[in-house]
């Protein structure tokens, strides 16, 4: 039977090629993603190992307990040397550490964060605050910093000079000698670029930035004069790092500093940087899962058609003594051989995918690590398991059908219609699955709660719905195709024949359309949810905002410089500029957000709709609440509520509620007097937003440019108008859109392969029929048109089922989104849905090209002579 399986594979290699290609795509995504993950992890670890190769132990200050003196200073400026909790890392400690046995060298550092403006004035942001690195250039005995080798210029000297790494210089288009604007955690500064260095810091090489100051300036910015943020120790030969860490710990004040080995730091850094690729790996695995799921329909359809074509052959095998088990084993061996071929091809293609993924997934400022491909046992095992497993699993049902073929079938026609009992069983099973899936989804329509349990239920309901439609597809094919036949029938005899051919075997038509149906349902559902969510985010982005511009912080914990707020107020074209302090509000056992505002000016920049009360009585000890927060705590205007503004460690304070307003994203959960909110914030006197009302005169963006100038072009701040706020909110959907278009592409390719394979086998089965049509006068163009119309009918059937399933799923699942997004409402992206339909139909037309060409090339005499 193994020889029989091998002979059958070789005999039908052209027909099985499409099946191999479908499985190959899925295997390629799986193996490529795993190889990419292993390779990027190895590249990260190699880079981190270089970073910490010469570090045995690092000494860092301990954070003071919340509420202790100096706690605020430890977050940024360490305060003066006399403060109880100021950092103890100074030159005196460095000398003591250098005297410990086993210490070969001591290197103190003053590190922090700094964001730069590029040469055109726009901030160089990576989206990750920890990637904006800043440090001191610390020369050794030879006058050079071994960690930051110079490639151009010289080291910074004095507080007005800086150096940057080569990647930052290229991204910002900086040249030695020019002025560079940057900010650490406050007002913008202008420094002269005097040097360019290289670095092995993975946080920088993975897309971050690096700024180097002279030692005194770095200490002033990130620690305090004469103090450091860390001290690195290298060990003498033969010294164990863990033992050295214990010696260092014994020397340090237990509550003021701690020692960490270089190996521990490298492990922590690897975990941190590995988060860069985690989301990309998951996205690639989603593509792989979809490809394999859709490809399984192609495999099932191919083997089903092969079993139907080989009914007589299998019956003869049974007649000469082959058992049912041997028949099943023969077909499964065919599947194994196909799976092995697909696994090998998929793994090779996966290596190509793994090699280009860093380029594809890297965006400006988000570079991924480079390194040689690492091929471990897991990707190889996964390629074999996925390729062979999916193929064998998909071939199992057709093989069971083949085992039931009796020897007498050798005397019958190759194709037998399904029995009435089989149709009734299929209909009952499909209806039950449909009812279960619909009931589960409809039960979530009133939930409005995007909890993990509800999301799992929604996914289960959608899966049941898709399976039900697949089971019912052969029964639905007949009425749907008959309806479409009225349209194709008007195209003449070719349209009528195409309609009859599609109806000839509803099971085959349904199986062929299922791949397209699944991909269309996924894409349509995601497109509707994404469009509806985008519309809701658009409405929310500027909801409750009467201001024309919003100036906000990006990464600054100290907030906006008060002097900048005054300059904004005095900017020509500005009618009103109101500072807002955002802080944390602990109330009712939960954590909320409170905005500190000036009551007199707030109404001019915020659209507040009060249910009751107003802002006129807002002041110390009095706050206004959003309707959701007031309802959650059961309070109304005039009631008192215990709350705390700012960080933990303080007692709750009774506040009088002066008003309740409709939920407002600009005002957040609560409103308080700005003076009180500032006093209780972690950074006293801070301002996080400035809401600006312009004088209403259109000036082509001149006011916005003047506002940027008023902020000192600080790279930590952004000036946005209402349209930019909307665009920023919509930008969060980029991953969903990428997923949607990727699924559409994968589904389209596999569906095209399936239709092409089915039509090719159908043309082979109908060789004599086509020959007769050619003999009685149908030209080649008519044959091609007939095949194309049949393909379009199948594609239209799959598209219709997919759209119906996707829209129903989006409607029910959308209720959960409404629970997390208040302004969510189902809106249909008509343009996108039309595009999906056109692409699906085009898939059918393209898939029919080769089979139609082959059918039209048949000679009438040769076709009629076929057995």
PDB file of N, CA and C in Angstrom, residues 472-517:
ATOM      1  N   UNK A 472     -23.308  23.786   6.623  1.00  0.00           N
ATOM      2  CA  UNK A 472     -24.536  24.031   5.857  1.00  0.00           C
ATOM      3  C   UNK A 472     -24.267  24.480   4.428  1.00  0.00           C
ATOM      4  N   UNK A 473     -23.019  24.791   4.108  1.00  0.00           N
ATOM      5  CA  UNK A 473     -22.712  25.351   2.796  1.00  0.00           C
ATOM      6  C   UNK A 473     -23.206  24.494   1.628  1.00  0.00           C
ATOM      7  N   UNK A 474     -23.036  23.138   1.637  1.00  0.00           N
ATOM      8  CA  UNK A 474     -23.553  22.354   0.501  1.00  0.00           C
ATOM      9  C   UNK A 474     -25.064  22.479   0.333  1.00  0.00           C
ATOM     10  N   UNK A 475     -25.801  22.633   1.453  1.00  0.00           N
ATOM     11  CA  UNK A 475     -27.252  22.782   1.355  1.00  0.00           C
ATOM     12  C   UNK A 475     -27.631  24.186   0.900  1.00  0.00           C
ATOM     13  N   UNK A 476     -26.837  25.172   1.317  1.00  0.00           N
ATOM     14  CA  UNK A 476     -27.114  26.552   0.909  1.00  0.00           C
ATOM     15  C   UNK A 476     -26.689  26.816  -0.525  1.00  0.00           C
ATOM     16  N   UNK A 477     -25.770  25.998  -1.032  1.00  0.00           N
ATOM     17  CA  UNK A 477     -25.254  26.242  -2.375  1.00  0.00           C
ATOM     18  C   UNK A 477     -26.339  26.146  -3.434  1.00  0.00           C
ATOM     19  N   UNK A 478     -27.257  25.199  -3.266  1.00  0.00           N
ATOM     20  CA  UNK A 478     -28.275  24.982  -4.299  1.00  0.00           C
ATOM     21  C   UNK A 478     -29.174  26.207  -4.481  1.00  0.00           C
ATOM     22  N   UNK A 479     -29.842  26.718  -3.431  1.00  0.00           N
ATOM     23  CA  UNK A 479     -30.702  27.889  -3.657  1.00  0.00           C
ATOM     24  C   UNK A 479     -29.930  29.134  -4.061  1.00  0.00           C
ATOM     25  N   UNK A 480     -28.733  29.326  -3.478  1.00  0.00           N
ATOM     26  CA  UNK A 480     -27.963  30.523  -3.822  1.00  0.00           C
ATOM     27  C   UNK A 480     -27.497  30.471  -5.266  1.00  0.00           C
ATOM     28  N   UNK A 481     -26.994  29.316  -5.700  1.00  0.00           N
ATOM     29  CA  UNK A 481     -26.517  29.204  -7.070  1.00  0.00           C
ATOM     30  C   UNK A 481     -27.662  29.262  -8.073  1.00  0.00           C
ATOM     31  N   UNK A 482     -28.822  28.750  -7.691  1.00  0.00           N
ATOM     32  CA  UNK A 482     -29.974  28.877  -8.586  1.00  0.00           C
ATOM     33  C   UNK A 482     -30.376  30.330  -8.763  1.00  0.00           C
ATOM     34  N   UNK A 483     -30.263  31.092  -7.672  1.00  0.00           N
ATOM     35  CA  UNK A 483     -30.580  32.518  -7.771  1.00  0.00           C
ATOM     36  C   UNK A 483     -29.561  33.235  -8.651  1.00  0.00           C
ATOM     37  N   UNK A 484     -28.280  32.906  -8.456  1.00  0.00           N
ATOM     38  CA  UNK A 484     -27.260  33.537  -9.300  1.00  0.00           C
ATOM     39  C   UNK A 484     -27.352  33.060 -10.738  1.00  0.00           C
ATOM     40  N   UNK A 485     -27.911  31.865 -10.928  1.00  0.00           N
ATOM     41  CA  UNK A 485     -28.053  31.347 -12.280  1.00  0.00           C
ATOM     42  C   UNK A 485     -28.965  32.188 -13.151  1.00  0.00           C
ATOM     43  N   UNK A 486     -29.876  32.936 -12.533  1.00  0.00           N
ATOM     44  CA  UNK A 486     -30.734  33.819 -13.313  1.00  0.00           C
ATOM     45  C   UNK A 486     -29.928  34.938 -13.974  1.00  0.00           C
ATOM     46  N   UNK A 487     -28.840  35.309 -13.306  1.00  0.00           N
ATOM     47  CA  UNK A 487     -27.985  36.340 -13.889  1.00  0.00           C
ATOM     48  C   UNK A 487     -27.072  35.760 -14.955  1.00  0.00           C
ATOM     49  N   UNK A 488     -26.423  34.632 -14.641  1.00  0.00           N
ATOM     50  CA  UNK A 488     -25.518  34.037 -15.617  1.00  0.00           C
ATOM     51  C   UNK A 488     -26.262  33.480 -16.813  1.00  0.00           C
ATOM     52  N   UNK A 489     -27.527  33.076 -16.598  1.00  0.00           N
ATOM     53  CA  UNK A 489     -28.307  32.549 -17.707  1.00  0.00           C
ATOM     54  C   UNK A 489     -28.552  33.570 -18.798  1.00  0.00           C
ATOM     55  N   UNK A 490     -28.556  34.836 -18.431  1.00  0.00           N
ATOM     56  CA  UNK A 490     -28.767  35.889 -19.421  1.00  0.00           C
ATOM     57  C   UNK A 490     -27.558  36.103 -20.324  1.00  0.00           C
ATOM     58  N   UNK A 491     -26.441  35.459 -19.977  1.00  0.00           N
ATOM     59  CA  UNK A 491     -25.232  35.606 -20.780  1.00  0.00           C
ATOM     60  C   UNK A 491     -25.150  34.567 -21.878  1.00  0.00           C
ATOM     61  N   UNK A 492     -26.215  33.837 -22.067  1.00  0.00           N
ATOM     62  CA  UNK A 492     -26.236  32.859 -23.140  1.00  0.00           C
ATOM     63  C   UNK A 492     -25.943  31.451 -22.665  1.00  0.00           C
ATOM     64  N   UNK A 493     -25.601  30.601 -23.618  1.00  0.00           N
ATOM     65  CA  UNK A 493     -25.400  29.194 -23.324  1.00  0.00           C
ATOM     66  C   UNK A 493     -24.204  28.978 -22.401  1.00  0.00           C
ATOM     67  N   UNK A 494     -23.172  29.830 -22.540  1.00  0.00           N
ATOM     68  CA  UNK A 494     -22.003  29.667 -21.673  1.00  0.00           C
ATOM     69  C   UNK A 494     -22.365  29.946 -20.215  1.00  0.00           C
ATOM     70  N   UNK A 495     -23.193  30.958 -19.998  1.00  0.00           N
ATOM     71  CA  UNK A 495     -23.624  31.251 -18.632  1.00  0.00           C
ATOM     72  C   UNK A 495     -24.497  30.153 -18.080  1.00  0.00           C
ATOM     73  N   UNK A 496     -25.379  29.591 -18.925  1.00  0.00           N
ATOM     74  CA  UNK A 496     -26.246  28.497 -18.458  1.00  0.00           C
ATOM     75  C   UNK A 496     -25.417  27.262 -18.112  1.00  0.00           C
ATOM     76  N   UNK A 497     -24.440  26.931 -18.943  1.00  0.00           N
ATOM     77  CA  UNK A 497     -23.600  25.767 -18.668  1.00  0.00           C
ATOM     78  C   UNK A 497     -22.740  25.970 -17.421  1.00  0.00           C
ATOM     79  N   UNK A 498     -22.225  27.197 -17.232  1.00  0.00           N
ATOM     80  CA  UNK A 498     -21.445  27.479 -16.028  1.00  0.00           C
ATOM     81  C   UNK A 498     -22.292  27.294 -14.783  1.00  0.00           C
ATOM     82  N   UNK A 499     -23.553  27.743 -14.853  1.00  0.00           N
ATOM     83  CA  UNK A 499     -24.462  27.585 -13.726  1.00  0.00           C
ATOM     84  C   UNK A 499     -24.718  26.111 -13.438  1.00  0.00           C
ATOM     85  N   UNK A 500     -24.949  25.312 -14.473  1.00  0.00           N
ATOM     86  CA  UNK A 500     -25.219  23.887 -14.283  1.00  0.00           C
ATOM     87  C   UNK A 500     -23.978  23.157 -13.753  1.00  0.00           C
ATOM     88  N   UNK A 501     -22.800  23.557 -14.206  1.00  0.00           N
ATOM     89  CA  UNK A 501     -21.575  22.922 -13.722  1.00  0.00           C
ATOM     90  C   UNK A 501     -21.346  23.203 -12.242  1.00  0.00           C
ATOM     91  N   UNK A 502     -21.626  24.438 -11.799  1.00  0.00           N
ATOM     92  CA  UNK A 502     -21.465  24.771 -10.388  1.00  0.00           C
ATOM     93  C   UNK A 502     -22.446  24.001  -9.534  1.00  0.00           C
ATOM     94  N   UNK A 503     -23.652  23.704 -10.081  1.00  0.00           N
ATOM     95  CA  UNK A 503     -24.667  22.967  -9.334  1.00  0.00           C
ATOM     96  C   UNK A 503     -24.473  21.463  -9.400  1.00  0.00           C
ATOM     97  N   UNK A 504     -23.589  21.004 -10.263  1.00  0.00           N
ATOM     98  CA  UNK A 504     -23.434  19.570 -10.488  1.00  0.00           C
ATOM     99  C   UNK A 504     -23.063  18.846  -9.198  1.00  0.00           C
ATOM    100  N   UNK A 505     -22.166  19.422  -8.426  1.00  0.00           N
ATOM    101  CA  UNK A 505     -21.748  18.810  -7.161  1.00  0.00           C
ATOM    102  C   UNK A 505     -21.721  19.904  -6.097  1.00  0.00           C
ATOM    103  N   UNK A 506     -22.851  20.129  -5.392  1.00  0.00           N
ATOM    104  CA  UNK A 506     -22.876  21.206  -4.381  1.00  0.00           C
ATOM    105  C   UNK A 506     -21.828  21.037  -3.293  1.00  0.00           C
ATOM    106  N   UNK A 507     -21.501  19.769  -2.957  1.00  0.00           N
ATOM    107  CA  UNK A 507     -20.498  19.561  -1.907  1.00  0.00           C
ATOM    108  C   UNK A 507     -19.136  20.084  -2.342  1.00  0.00           C
ATOM    109  N   UNK A 508     -18.772  19.799  -3.593  1.00  0.00           N
ATOM    110  CA  UNK A 508     -17.488  20.278  -4.094  1.00  0.00           C
ATOM    111  C   UNK A 508     -17.482  21.802  -4.200  1.00  0.00           C
ATOM    112  N   UNK A 509     -18.576  22.358  -4.679  1.00  0.00           N
ATOM    113  CA  UNK A 509     -18.669  23.819  -4.788  1.00  0.00           C
ATOM    114  C   UNK A 509     -18.557  24.470  -3.417  1.00  0.00           C
ATOM    115  N   UNK A 510     -19.262  23.897  -2.431  1.00  0.00           N
ATOM    116  CA  UNK A 510     -19.233  24.465  -1.086  1.00  0.00           C
ATOM    117  C   UNK A 510     -17.838  24.357  -0.479  1.00  0.00           C
ATOM    118  N   UNK A 511     -17.186  23.207  -0.671  1.00  0.00           N
ATOM    119  CA  UNK A 511     -15.846  23.036  -0.128  1.00  0.00           C
ATOM    120  C   UNK A 511     -14.859  24.016  -0.766  1.00  0.00           C
ATOM    121  N   UNK A 512     -15.019  24.237  -2.071  1.00  0.00           N
ATOM    122  CA  UNK A 512     -14.147  25.182  -2.765  1.00  0.00           C
ATOM    123  C   UNK A 512     -14.370  26.602  -2.260  1.00  0.00           C
ATOM    124  N   UNK A 513     -15.632  26.959  -2.028  1.00  0.00           N
ATOM    125  CA  UNK A 513     -15.962  28.316  -1.593  1.00  0.00           C
ATOM    126  C   UNK A 513     -15.661  28.546  -0.116  1.00  0.00           C
ATOM    127  N   UNK A 514     -15.492  27.461   0.656  1.00  0.00           N
ATOM    128  CA  UNK A 514     -15.313  27.625   2.105  1.00  0.00           C
ATOM    129  C   UNK A 514     -14.059  28.406   2.444  1.00  0.00           C
ATOM    130  N   UNK A 515     -12.961  28.166   1.719  1.00  0.00           N
ATOM    131  CA  UNK A 515     -11.728  28.895   2.007  1.00  0.00           C
ATOM    132  C   UNK A 515     -11.929  30.393   1.815  1.00  0.00           C
ATOM    133  N   UNK A 516     -12.589  30.748   0.714  1.00  0.00           N
ATOM    134  CA  UNK A 516     -12.855  32.160   0.458  1.00  0.00           C
ATOM    135  C   UNK A 516     -13.851  32.713   1.474  1.00  0.00           C
ATOM    136  N   UNK A 517     -14.807  31.882   1.882  1.00  0.00           N
ATOM    137  CA  UNK A 517     -15.793  32.320   2.862  1.00  0.00           C
ATOM    138  C   UNK A 517     -15.135  32.649   4.203  1.00  0.00           C
TER     139      UNK A 517
END
